[in-house]
Amino acid sequence: MSFALVALPIPLRHTFIYRVPAALEATCVPGAPVTVPFRGRPRRGIVVERVTKSAVADTRELTAVNGPPLLDAHLLALTRWMADYYLAPWGEVIAAAMPGGQQGLAASRARKGAVEDPIVTLGLATRITLTREQASATRAIEQAVRARRFAPLLLQGVTGSGKTEVYLRAAAAAREAGGQTLVLVPEVALGSQIVREFRRRFDRRVGVLHSYLATGERRRNWELARRGALDVVVGARSAVFAPLPRLVLVIVDEEHEPSYKQSEQLRYHGRDTAVRRAQMLGIPVVLGSATPSLESLANAARGKYRKLLLPDRVDGRKLPVVRVVDMRREGAGTLLSTPLRAALAARLERGEQALLFLNRRGHSHHSQCRACGHVPTCPHCDIALTLHLTPSVWRCHYCDHEETARPTCPRCGASFMRLSGAGTQRVERELAQAFAGTKVLRLDTDVARDHAAPAEVIRRFAKGEAPILLGTQMIAKGLDFPRVTLVGVLDADVALHLPDFRAAERTFQLVTQVAGRSGRGKTAGEVIVQTCTPEHPAIAASMTHDLATFARAELAERKEAGYPPYTRLAALLLTGADEDEVERAAEAMGGHLRAASGDDVIVLGPAPAALAKLRGRFRWHLLLKGADGSRVREVAAAGLDWAESKSRPGGVKVAVDVDPTDVL
Ligand SMILES: [Zn+2]
Ligand SMILES: [Zn+2]
């Protein structure tokens, strides 16, 4: 008798065994989509392994094989690794790897003649002369492709240094070697220059995979990739699963981008999975960024990643001059400082354009002293305390430390002010007062509710319809407006004091990326950063584009406070409609985790999440921290085992996040 282990897309972290009837012997192979009886009804799943013995006395019979394998041995191994690493059900990982998500398991693919090429031809390749550094980075990647062994390469290039050109040449070399290239880009970059360039150079041999595409089109590109009809696949996070039988090179652009992390349902990191995929295949992976993550910088410092540097902008263009304006010296309540008003006036006079960037996170409220800039932080966790108004307390969202909110600053005695990011509308009003009659375009989440609207706003600004574009994170990257010579960061402190250990890193990245939008044409650019904490290393270093100094200071802080990359984290999130029930379950979970943690894993919390209520559900979380990642995952798994047992309160859902990026 023979049996098959089947992974089902259900929230249980194990596989299920079925007997294979003789008639299905030949087709019931690993990777094949099958139908099996499960709890009294048919369910679709994937065969992950054939075995000869079953420990179950009365093993039920597999019902049907629904087509040829959907995953090859490599993708089965990759999804298996993800399931183990991220403590996720293998069946759910496989479902996420399908082009149509869960429904993907249902479809049988490889219908002959059904495949059409959706790519529009856009003209011939242009010849561009590489800078010396671009040429040497390209050579290094080409050599790694030819050597066909795992090589993680960190391509660190300032904004405007021509990283895209290096990617294009490397992918061309991979094609010449008969191989395929996978290019991951952040979600926001899918309509951008980099995708257009790949389409231009690789013509019909490039396919784009992303979630906005209709399922049919995604399946078509997926199928083209699987058949080897594409040389390049460009896509966001989930394209990491693209079936590429001749894959020889993986590129992750803007590798520091938080959007690579999926923080709902299947919680995984697209960049880390891409690195793992390259390692499993024994091929090079290029991680590119102007502001690499501290994890990648630490890996480079340890010699695990090889660093390729692009220190200058192309065509001899200069990096913009960054000026920091101390808002403690400006009038209370004003959003546009005197220097920023003067700089804007100069642009209007010269007919140049300006971007104004306002970072806004609605659910975060920290206190900040208006006189000295002091922000109260948790004595245990070294993150900003969040102000709660009824009762008036400061609370830590990692460990639940709480203290009475004071009206005056312990450092200088002045009165505190509550700081909640100002809205774009308020800025619009101030602009209207200062520059009557000047047209201002706005791009924020309100505008973006309509899917087509952001592209339209960007098109109008690029055409020069308005001299000023005011926006949120959405304008921070990927955009290239040659007439923009001024970028204003209206409130750098909002990002800096989020209750998140990565707040400083994100601020440095954000300011540097936004600054990178300035001066991409012939005129040198200027950047004005408004802050109440100009002395903070993240702000000070962005003034001089000094990544090395910032990274050194921030890595030392992380080491001191015991955060990644020096420790590994896992978060357990409990949610439910009944607040008391969630709290009780979180307390009980804390007990189970502490029992399993020994002395090498620290359990923080439970505490209400900073985002304490979302869509009618209350949220509590616990944070695990330890030097050994596998021990951290072991303890988290013990918590999940308890959650999956029958003893926990029924209305509470438990989710785990291994290597969380937003600990909010
Ligand atoms: Zn003060
Ligand atoms: Zn704390």
XYZ file of C-alpha atoms and ligand atoms in Angstrom:
666
model
C 0.000 0.000 0.000
C 1.136 3.510 -0.561
C 0.255 6.801 1.012
C 0.524 10.524 0.405
C 1.091 13.398 2.814
C -1.209 16.256 1.853
C -0.952 19.916 2.903
C -4.344 21.602 3.292
C -4.910 25.375 3.365
C -6.322 25.393 6.900
C -4.917 26.929 10.083
C -3.379 23.720 11.435
C 0.378 23.316 11.383
C 0.667 19.747 10.172
C 0.066 17.619 7.081
C -2.510 14.845 6.651
C -2.018 11.282 5.436
C -4.200 9.564 2.811
C -4.142 6.186 1.083
C -3.457 6.392 -2.651
C -5.734 4.161 -4.757
C -3.961 2.097 -7.411
C -5.556 4.050 -10.244
C -3.951 7.295 -8.981
C -0.507 5.786 -8.278
C 1.137 7.377 -11.321
C -0.303 10.898 -11.078
C -0.283 11.353 -7.303
C 3.184 12.902 -7.206
C 4.620 15.633 -4.938
C 3.292 19.040 -5.990
C 0.098 17.647 -7.502
C -3.256 19.242 -6.610
C -5.614 16.706 -5.069
C -9.052 16.366 -3.500
C -9.315 14.560 -0.167
C -12.074 13.898 2.354
C -11.607 16.142 5.395
C -14.056 16.401 8.305
C -16.870 15.017 6.241
C -16.408 17.054 3.098
C -14.083 17.214 0.099
C -11.126 19.610 0.355
C -8.420 20.602 -2.076
C -4.772 20.361 -1.146
C -1.320 19.585 -2.461
C 0.644 16.327 -2.224
C 3.897 17.160 -0.473
C 5.373 13.686 -0.060
C 4.775 10.031 -0.911
C 5.318 7.561 1.932
C 5.042 3.808 2.302
C 3.708 3.554 5.848
C 0.866 5.109 7.801
C 0.730 5.227 11.574
C -3.018 5.826 11.388
C -4.977 2.565 11.633
C -7.785 3.418 9.259
C -6.297 5.781 6.710
C -8.880 7.318 4.390
C -8.511 7.255 0.653
C -7.524 10.197 -1.515
C -10.411 11.120 -3.848
C -8.860 12.628 -6.969
C -5.733 14.051 -8.543
C -6.712 17.309 -10.258
C -3.857 17.814 -12.675
C -0.104 17.901 -13.104
C 2.104 19.232 -10.277
C 1.692 22.963 -9.523
C 4.970 23.183 -7.641
C 8.332 21.660 -8.462
C 10.642 20.144 -5.869
C 12.392 23.471 -5.273
C 9.184 25.436 -4.594
C 7.947 22.631 -2.353
C 11.187 22.878 -0.395
C 10.962 26.679 -0.249
C 7.369 26.664 1.008
C 8.318 23.966 3.522
C 11.122 26.152 4.838
C 8.708 29.095 5.138
C 6.178 26.995 7.006
C 8.861 25.879 9.472
C 10.489 29.280 9.850
C 7.359 31.425 10.082
C 5.409 28.816 12.091
C 2.702 28.766 9.445
C 0.600 25.892 8.073
C 2.402 24.503 4.998
C -0.896 24.327 3.109
C -1.495 28.038 3.674
C 2.021 28.893 2.471
C 1.441 26.839 -0.674
C -1.912 28.541 -1.233
C -0.177 31.933 -0.941
C 2.350 30.785 -3.543
C -0.389 30.173 -6.119
C -1.174 33.005 -8.542
C -4.819 33.068 -7.534
C -4.252 32.496 -3.794
C -6.456 29.769 -2.328
C -8.522 29.357 -5.500
C -5.248 28.616 -7.248
C -5.313 25.194 -5.658
C -8.551 24.457 -7.445
C -7.432 25.223 -10.953
C -5.693 22.843 -13.235
C -3.114 24.670 -15.354
C -1.027 24.068 -18.612
C -3.963 24.365 -21.035
C -2.290 24.436 -24.416
C -2.805 27.520 -26.570
C -4.496 29.448 -23.783
C -1.456 31.561 -23.085
C -1.245 35.025 -24.547
C 1.559 37.466 -24.093
C 0.267 40.589 -22.371
C 3.397 42.683 -22.762
C 3.406 45.763 -24.930
C 6.493 46.402 -26.997
C 7.972 49.784 -26.204
C 10.966 50.254 -28.455
C 14.629 49.446 -28.524
C 17.286 49.483 -25.867
C 19.293 52.637 -25.403
C 23.043 52.710 -24.934
C 24.080 54.218 -21.631
C 27.662 54.681 -20.564
C 28.238 53.272 -17.103
C 30.158 55.090 -14.391
C 33.260 53.313 -13.148
C 31.437 52.116 -10.024
C 28.409 50.949 -12.007
C 30.687 48.988 -14.311
C 32.519 47.317 -11.474
C 29.278 46.436 -9.633
C 27.861 44.990 -12.863
C 31.028 42.935 -13.383
C 30.847 41.545 -9.853
C 27.231 40.423 -10.350
C 27.980 38.931 -13.783
C 30.854 36.940 -12.309
C 28.596 35.661 -9.540
C 25.973 34.617 -12.105
C 28.591 32.718 -14.091
C 30.032 31.086 -10.962
C 26.545 29.705 -10.110
C 26.872 29.686 -6.394
C 25.086 31.431 -3.566
C 26.412 34.969 -3.239
C 24.488 37.667 -1.346
C 25.512 41.076 -2.711
C 24.487 44.347 -1.068
C 24.332 47.047 -3.751
C 24.498 50.249 -1.747
C 24.079 53.249 -4.019
C 23.023 56.797 -3.181
C 19.741 58.070 -4.674
C 20.240 58.782 -8.356
C 23.361 56.588 -8.621
C 21.894 54.361 -11.346
C 21.156 51.098 -9.540
C 18.475 50.260 -12.100
C 21.021 50.290 -14.910
C 23.136 47.792 -12.954
C 20.113 45.524 -12.507
C 19.312 45.708 -16.224
C 22.851 44.787 -17.258
C 23.002 41.957 -14.730
C 19.684 40.546 -15.957
C 20.944 40.794 -19.545
C 24.040 38.801 -18.543
C 21.811 36.223 -16.874
C 19.798 35.923 -20.089
C 22.964 35.476 -22.117
C 23.887 32.633 -19.782
C 20.506 31.056 -20.578
C 19.006 31.940 -17.208
C 16.033 33.751 -15.728
C 16.044 36.719 -13.338
C 13.566 37.453 -10.583
C 13.249 41.156 -9.693
C 11.354 42.099 -6.552
C 10.257 45.719 -6.165
C 8.270 47.389 -3.375
C 4.507 47.516 -3.851
C 4.582 51.255 -4.613
C 7.186 50.884 -7.361
C 5.119 48.700 -9.643
C 4.061 51.523 -11.921
C 7.452 53.156 -11.810
C 10.542 53.763 -13.880
C 12.205 50.443 -13.013
C 9.303 48.357 -14.353
C 9.084 50.482 -17.503
C 12.841 50.113 -18.071
C 12.717 46.319 -17.767
C 9.828 46.245 -20.199
C 11.727 48.447 -22.611
C 14.915 46.382 -22.547
C 13.438 42.888 -22.329
C 10.439 43.489 -24.513
C 8.157 40.448 -24.618
C 10.461 38.407 -22.426
C 9.529 40.212 -19.201
C 6.414 39.479 -17.157
C 4.949 41.514 -14.330
C 3.319 39.740 -11.399
C 1.363 41.651 -8.812
C -1.845 41.508 -6.889
C -3.557 44.329 -8.802
C -3.519 42.239 -11.952
C -6.653 40.271 -12.634
C -6.263 36.631 -11.597
C -6.392 35.562 -15.251
C -3.513 37.793 -16.238
C -1.480 36.784 -13.203
C -2.011 33.131 -14.090
C -0.944 33.783 -17.672
C 2.319 35.425 -16.594
C 2.848 32.723 -13.995
C 2.393 30.064 -16.657
C 4.730 31.861 -19.076
C 7.360 32.024 -16.328
C 6.941 28.350 -15.498
C 7.330 27.323 -19.127
C 10.524 29.334 -19.400
C 8.992 31.798 -21.888
C 10.059 34.770 -19.733
C 13.630 35.868 -19.038
C 12.638 38.313 -16.320
C 9.799 38.388 -13.830
C 9.220 41.677 -12.001
C 6.834 41.738 -9.105
C 6.091 42.754 -5.550
C 6.502 40.570 -2.444
C 4.485 37.535 -3.533
C 6.420 37.250 -6.818
C 9.077 35.581 -4.668
C 7.088 32.393 -5.373
C 7.235 32.754 -9.165
C 7.963 29.418 -10.821
C 11.237 29.953 -12.693
C 12.879 26.698 -13.798
C 16.023 28.472 -15.080
C 16.391 31.015 -12.261
C 20.021 32.178 -11.969
C 19.731 35.651 -10.405
C 17.500 37.295 -7.795
C 17.340 41.085 -7.391
C 15.561 42.811 -4.500
C 15.269 46.542 -5.154
C 14.876 48.933 -2.179
C 15.578 45.985 0.089
C 14.943 48.088 3.226
C 11.303 48.717 2.267
C 8.769 47.722 4.948
C 6.298 46.636 2.258
C 8.348 43.459 1.715
C 6.976 42.266 5.010
C 3.481 40.851 4.918
C 1.967 41.518 8.310
C -1.420 39.928 7.831
C -2.503 36.346 7.242
C 0.732 34.624 6.200
C 3.343 36.737 7.959
C 6.597 36.489 6.020
C 9.362 38.705 4.718
C 9.701 38.759 0.933
C 13.341 39.857 0.991
C 14.426 37.246 3.510
C 12.547 34.564 1.592
C 14.252 35.708 -1.625
C 17.671 35.375 0.026
C 16.729 31.912 1.243
C 15.516 30.938 -2.240
C 18.831 32.018 -3.749
C 20.682 30.059 -1.081
C 18.660 26.904 -1.764
C 19.338 27.200 -5.505
C 22.985 28.207 -5.101
C 22.682 31.458 -7.085
C 23.520 35.137 -6.409
C 21.030 37.566 -4.874
C 21.450 41.348 -5.162
C 19.939 43.523 -2.433
C 19.859 47.125 -3.622
C 19.190 50.315 -1.663
C 20.371 53.844 -0.940
C 19.517 53.181 2.695
C 20.013 49.467 3.413
C 18.323 47.904 6.414
C 20.452 47.581 9.532
C 20.084 43.803 9.229
C 21.761 43.863 5.820
C 24.413 46.340 6.936
C 25.195 44.116 9.903
C 25.436 41.105 7.579
C 27.847 43.054 5.378
C 29.906 44.075 8.404
C 30.111 40.417 9.489
C 31.299 39.435 6.035
C 28.144 37.445 5.242
C 27.159 39.872 2.456
C 29.538 41.409 -0.041
C 29.057 45.154 -0.412
C 29.045 46.841 -3.842
C 29.148 50.635 -3.597
C 27.782 53.365 -5.863
C 28.877 56.464 -3.930
C 27.992 59.134 -6.523
C 25.032 60.206 -8.621
C 25.302 59.619 -12.353
C 26.276 62.401 -14.777
C 28.247 64.161 -12.059
C 25.048 65.442 -10.423
C 25.357 66.480 -6.812
C 23.424 65.136 -3.846
C 21.055 67.776 -2.490
C 22.037 70.090 0.361
C 20.057 69.107 3.468
C 19.237 71.833 6.016
C 17.685 71.044 9.363
C 15.332 73.634 10.861
C 14.898 73.575 14.631
C 11.151 73.975 15.129
C 11.665 74.814 18.823
C 12.767 78.233 17.624
C 9.795 78.762 15.324
C 6.412 80.066 16.449
C 4.351 77.462 18.327
C 1.851 75.715 16.120
C 3.324 76.786 12.789
C 3.845 74.072 10.191
C 5.906 76.100 7.723
C 9.127 77.509 9.186
C 10.620 80.801 8.046
C 13.443 79.115 6.071
C 10.970 76.785 4.349
C 8.701 79.705 3.385
C 11.687 81.563 1.955
C 12.845 78.493 0.001
C 9.335 77.956 -1.389
C 9.074 81.608 -2.421
C 12.383 81.306 -4.300
C 11.096 78.234 -6.219
C 7.878 79.984 -7.175
C 9.883 82.930 -8.440
C 12.202 80.749 -10.552
C 9.416 78.546 -11.900
C 10.809 75.394 -10.218
C 8.860 72.785 -8.289
C 8.749 71.644 -4.648
C 7.632 68.477 -2.851
C 6.321 68.820 0.699
C 6.323 65.629 2.693
C 4.107 65.070 5.709
C 4.386 61.786 7.541
C 1.225 60.930 9.364
C 0.395 57.945 11.517
C -3.048 58.425 12.981
C -2.823 55.991 15.875
C 0.396 57.205 17.418
C 0.515 59.961 19.982
C 3.668 60.723 21.875
C 4.340 63.631 24.183
C 7.089 66.034 23.306
C 8.479 69.052 25.154
C 7.978 72.179 23.105
C 11.024 73.861 24.612
C 13.744 71.187 24.533
C 12.278 68.429 22.340
C 12.400 65.776 25.076
C 10.191 62.712 24.540
C 9.377 60.389 27.490
C 10.542 56.830 26.770
C 10.132 53.443 28.457
C 12.930 52.744 30.970
C 12.882 49.045 29.980
C 12.346 49.101 26.233
C 13.843 52.375 25.051
C 10.868 53.307 22.884
C 8.611 56.361 23.045
C 5.765 56.123 25.548
C 2.286 56.611 24.147
C -0.042 59.165 25.715
C -3.427 57.912 26.853
C -5.940 60.539 27.890
C -8.467 58.761 30.125
C -6.858 58.260 32.564
C -3.903 60.443 31.683
C -0.976 57.998 31.534
C 2.081 57.257 29.450
C 2.187 53.641 28.488
C 4.767 51.371 26.842
C 3.314 49.213 24.101
C 5.999 46.582 24.389
C 6.037 45.757 28.106
C 2.974 47.576 29.492
C 5.087 49.833 31.725
C 2.890 52.742 32.814
C 3.462 56.085 34.495
C 1.307 59.109 35.260
C 1.547 61.624 32.449
C 3.100 64.826 33.776
C 2.270 68.278 32.525
C 5.874 69.486 32.602
C 9.151 68.305 31.111
C 11.494 66.514 33.574
C 14.483 67.816 31.629
C 13.774 71.542 31.336
C 10.570 72.222 33.262
C 8.614 73.629 30.314
C 5.152 72.331 29.586
C 4.635 69.285 27.371
C 2.583 69.372 24.302
C 0.723 66.511 22.811
C 1.950 65.908 19.343
C -0.247 64.229 16.852
C 0.781 64.552 13.247
C -0.866 67.498 11.560
C -3.117 66.715 8.643
C -2.434 67.627 5.053
C -5.484 69.908 5.079
C -3.933 72.094 7.787
C -0.770 72.425 5.723
C -2.866 73.310 2.703
C -4.494 76.125 4.667
C -1.124 77.517 5.791
C 0.164 77.376 2.238
C -2.928 79.175 0.977
C -2.320 81.939 3.517
C 1.368 82.276 2.726
C 1.177 81.938 -1.058
C -2.266 83.106 -2.117
C -3.239 81.963 -5.585
C -0.558 79.252 -5.848
C -1.842 75.888 -6.960
C -1.050 72.948 -4.631
C -1.594 69.310 -5.593
C -2.249 66.840 -2.802
C -1.448 63.108 -2.653
C -2.378 61.249 0.515
C -4.416 58.214 1.527
C -7.651 60.178 1.107
C -6.785 60.831 -2.519
C -5.510 57.275 -2.986
C -8.852 55.745 -2.050
C -9.602 56.080 -5.729
C -7.107 53.694 -7.385
C -6.450 55.777 -10.483
C -6.136 59.088 -8.627
C -2.452 58.917 -7.502
C -1.220 58.316 -11.045
C -3.322 61.237 -12.240
C -1.939 63.584 -9.556
C 1.613 62.525 -10.399
C 1.008 63.042 -14.119
C -0.349 66.564 -13.544
C 2.580 67.489 -11.313
C 5.086 66.078 -13.821
C 3.454 68.203 -16.538
C 4.040 71.262 -14.366
C 0.389 72.017 -13.620
C 1.262 73.069 -10.083
C 4.499 74.205 -8.449
C 3.872 72.354 -5.170
C 2.973 68.721 -4.452
C 2.016 67.965 -0.867
C 1.876 64.328 0.145
C 2.463 61.488 2.583
C 4.768 58.433 2.300
C 3.391 57.893 -1.188
C 5.654 60.617 -2.611
C 8.762 59.409 -0.798
C 10.266 57.131 -3.395
C 10.554 56.027 -6.947
C 9.363 59.330 -8.356
C 11.643 61.274 -10.617
C 10.670 64.893 -11.342
C 13.527 66.801 -12.989
C 12.038 70.203 -12.090
C 11.878 69.517 -8.343
C 14.673 71.454 -6.646
C 13.194 71.644 -3.147
C 11.915 68.965 -0.796
C 10.447 69.907 2.560
C 10.025 67.328 5.348
C 7.407 69.060 7.469
C 7.650 67.025 10.672
C 10.471 64.506 10.947
C 9.552 63.815 14.592
C 6.339 61.933 13.818
C 8.270 58.978 12.422
C 11.111 59.370 14.907
C 8.963 58.784 17.981
C 6.717 55.989 16.858
C 6.577 53.293 19.530
C 8.735 51.015 17.416
C 12.388 50.086 17.886
C 12.931 50.733 14.167
C 11.647 54.334 14.382
C 15.097 55.936 14.020
C 16.082 53.662 11.129
C 12.810 54.378 9.325
C 13.267 58.119 9.837
C 16.776 58.099 8.410
C 15.580 56.038 5.439
C 12.547 58.219 4.889
C 14.400 61.534 5.052
C 17.175 60.239 2.789
C 14.717 58.794 0.270
C 12.565 61.929 0.238
C 15.685 64.058 -0.077
C 16.645 61.886 -3.021
C 13.679 63.312 -4.937
C 15.383 66.700 -5.021
C 17.776 67.893 -7.707
C 17.444 65.007 -10.160
C 17.564 67.432 -13.079
C 20.372 69.839 -13.946
C 19.796 72.220 -11.020
C 21.214 71.221 -7.638
C 18.573 70.314 -5.079
C 17.813 71.530 -1.588
C 16.094 69.735 1.274
C 14.646 71.287 4.423
C 13.917 69.010 7.378
C 11.775 70.447 10.200
C 12.237 68.852 13.632
C 12.209 69.495 17.380
C 15.118 67.067 17.869
C 17.806 68.209 15.404
C 20.498 66.540 17.526
C 19.045 63.054 17.033
C 21.539 60.838 15.105
C 18.911 59.902 12.502
C 18.360 63.583 11.667
C 21.963 64.704 12.018
C 23.241 61.923 9.733
C 20.640 62.551 7.044
C 21.989 66.120 6.790
C 25.280 64.799 5.491
C 23.910 61.654 3.773
C 26.111 59.829 6.260
C 24.766 56.283 6.341
C 27.902 54.840 7.940
C 27.807 57.178 10.945
C 24.091 56.662 11.448
C 24.393 52.887 11.176
C 27.232 52.820 13.702
C 25.276 54.876 16.246
C 22.023 53.004 15.733
C 23.630 49.545 15.806
C 25.255 50.449 19.117
C 21.814 51.445 20.476
C 20.263 48.217 19.255
C 22.989 46.182 20.892
C 22.537 48.059 24.151
C 18.739 47.671 24.181
C 18.832 44.097 22.854
C 17.015 44.533 19.544
C 17.665 43.051 16.084
C 20.036 42.461 14.404
C 21.567 41.470 17.768
C 18.517 39.525 18.930
C 15.649 37.808 17.187
C 12.034 38.669 17.902
C 8.687 36.969 17.549
C 5.362 38.613 18.348
C 2.161 36.859 19.330
C -0.977 38.825 18.616
C -4.286 37.985 20.286
C -7.484 39.492 18.962
C -11.141 39.183 19.824
C -14.415 41.052 20.097
C -14.589 40.797 23.899
C -11.950 42.939 25.597
C -11.849 41.021 28.887
C -11.639 37.700 27.114
C -8.697 38.880 25.002
C -6.898 40.200 28.081
C -7.453 36.943 29.999
C -6.224 34.889 27.048
C -3.168 37.131 26.716
C -2.347 36.687 30.405
C -2.711 32.914 30.080
C -0.568 32.932 26.931
C 2.070 34.878 28.888
C 2.099 32.106 31.502
C 2.557 29.384 28.881
C 5.310 31.294 27.117
C 7.174 31.999 30.354
C 6.983 28.321 31.270
C 8.572 27.439 27.915
C 11.070 30.276 27.707
C 13.852 29.152 30.058
C 16.526 31.756 30.649
C 17.515 32.396 27.036
C 14.258 33.904 25.779
C 12.688 37.021 27.301
C 8.906 37.364 27.301
C 7.647 40.979 27.200
C 4.009 41.743 27.955
C 1.215 41.014 27.472
C 0.308 44.594 26.633
C -2.447 46.168 24.585
C -1.088 46.828 21.097
C -0.553 50.487 20.173
C -3.314 49.909 17.704
C -5.467 48.622 20.545
C -8.637 48.138 18.550
C -8.995 47.455 14.864
C -12.174 46.681 12.948
C -14.095 46.005 16.140
C -11.512 43.599 17.582
C -9.359 44.235 20.631
C -5.652 43.544 20.234
C -3.107 42.439 22.814
C 0.381 41.249 22.107
C 3.422 39.586 23.599
C 6.954 39.946 22.406
C 9.634 37.243 22.558
C 13.265 38.217 22.408
C 16.403 36.119 22.406
C 19.868 35.806 20.921
C 19.061 32.438 19.320
C 16.355 32.689 16.654
C 15.485 29.012 16.726
C 14.886 29.139 20.488
C 12.636 32.201 20.031
C 10.618 30.296 17.432
C 10.474 27.233 19.691
C 8.910 29.250 22.498
C 6.497 30.938 20.066
C 5.522 27.476 18.777
C 4.767 26.367 22.334
C 2.397 29.331 22.608
C 0.739 28.388 19.328
C 0.377 24.762 20.433
C -1.536 25.972 23.452
C -3.635 28.296 21.279
C -4.494 25.413 18.955
C -5.482 23.204 21.899
C -8.991 23.272 23.263
C -8.134 25.002 26.550
C -7.991 28.579 25.285
C -11.007 30.919 25.201
C -12.954 30.255 22.014
C -13.495 33.800 20.761
C -9.825 34.755 20.689
C -7.629 34.405 17.628
C -3.880 34.012 17.953
C -1.389 34.960 15.257
C 2.389 34.722 15.312
C 4.794 37.089 13.620
C 8.380 35.833 13.332
C 10.879 38.682 12.762
C 8.132 41.307 13.036
C 8.911 44.643 11.373
C 6.193 46.771 12.916
C 5.966 46.103 16.604
C 2.940 48.271 17.181
Zn 11.949 70.097 27.953
Zn 8.590 48.936 27.938
